[in-house]
């Protein structure tokens, strides 16, 4: 446990570069391992979640090294070439590593056991097991379809057409990754657009991926099995989910101004910035460009704009699925009511995020109502009182969100454990404090 304290600050200024995008980092290691030859990755997020993916790919035969120049080199074994790991794959806190690798292992004639920490072992894996089972993959899972579980893959899974029952890029990706080795074409249909990094990056690795809009507006993503992956160079852009923490802090602090350089602003990821604008925040994109197939921009945020509560259209949810905890901190400081719905997936993230946000905000003096899949926050137009010790339940984003609120609350906010921040944003405290935050260890 690493308790941390965040105190009110009146200064928050500067230019920063947040670490590489977590979703893209995971995929670059996995796909590099499935290509024959050398994939070179710059800007890889060196957080615990991504390191868990690297370790798992090594256990399955890929050679992965980090140079003193900060570049990561992956020598892949080729599609179908992964070897059976001798030891359990320790996924730590990482749902993305687990679910995507269940698909990867599912498409190989190998068996692998997956395990994780106290948060990950509570998370549902049936959503991935169900479609993969239809493809011929076998599982031995703990009660309720949870970790630890063993995946028995198939050298040639059955191609599948599958309509996603939940809006989940992890499920979509697991099916596509197993489908890479299937005979025939695998098709995933999604009604709500989720992050499309798997589709985009497979194309960069030379795989044909077809995306079609169906009559009902859903998208069909098709991949034909048996296509080889060609190694490539990947430049990982900054993570919009991580950038959201300094962006919200800047929004809430009078006179603040921050520039967050080189952030992925893929429209399936940047919902939080549109939601902040809907609250009245001064958030702009500058130098918009395309880098490595992704939309990238410098995000510039100025503090002190008057924030007014708003109702978020649930269509925005998948594009800010990981950003609700920090967005809720901004809503708590806005004047009036902010209503967010369609949030059922927040209950199965690293923690039950709806509950953890609601309880933490209540402890800080915020007036709110939590529904099964909704959150209504009544702000006063002023930061809340704070002065609470907030529980974080092994959830990095809950931890960082409340440390951001502590930058403006009247009294400091403590969190019980900042250790999970290492999973996604190892230099969070340093970067925030360099901008002007006062976040410190509690001895
Ligand atoms: C991710 C997808 C999302 C997101 C997670 C990363 C990915 O999960 O919450 O942090 O990289 O595919 P779901 O697919 O469960 O929504």
XYZ file of C-alpha atoms in Angstrom, residues 29-39 56-64 74-84 104 108 110 228-229 231:
37
model
C 3.994 -5.957 -28.466
C 1.443 -8.650 -29.252
C 1.340 -8.032 -32.983
C 5.127 -7.668 -33.139
C 5.374 -11.103 -31.529
C 3.033 -12.526 -34.185
C 5.061 -11.095 -37.081
C 8.247 -12.665 -38.429
C 11.197 -10.303 -38.016
C 11.850 -7.159 -36.068
C 9.209 -4.672 -34.986
C 3.800 -13.068 -21.500
C 4.978 -12.740 -25.114
C 8.505 -13.648 -23.995
C 7.160 -16.703 -22.170
C 5.568 -17.723 -25.474
C 8.787 -17.397 -27.452
C 9.116 -13.808 -28.670
C 12.371 -11.990 -28.031
C 11.649 -8.554 -26.628
C 10.313 -7.350 -30.769
C 11.545 -10.387 -32.697
C 8.339 -12.161 -33.542
C 7.825 -15.873 -34.064
C 5.138 -15.560 -36.736
C 1.459 -16.365 -36.732
C 0.967 -19.861 -35.310
C 4.538 -19.896 -33.999
C 3.984 -19.169 -30.306
C 5.215 -21.850 -27.934
C 3.403 -23.160 -24.910
C -4.009 -14.956 -29.198
C -2.531 -21.406 -31.289
C -0.977 -24.354 -27.034
C 0.958 -13.210 -42.276
C 1.864 -10.172 -40.180
C 6.919 -6.420 -38.899
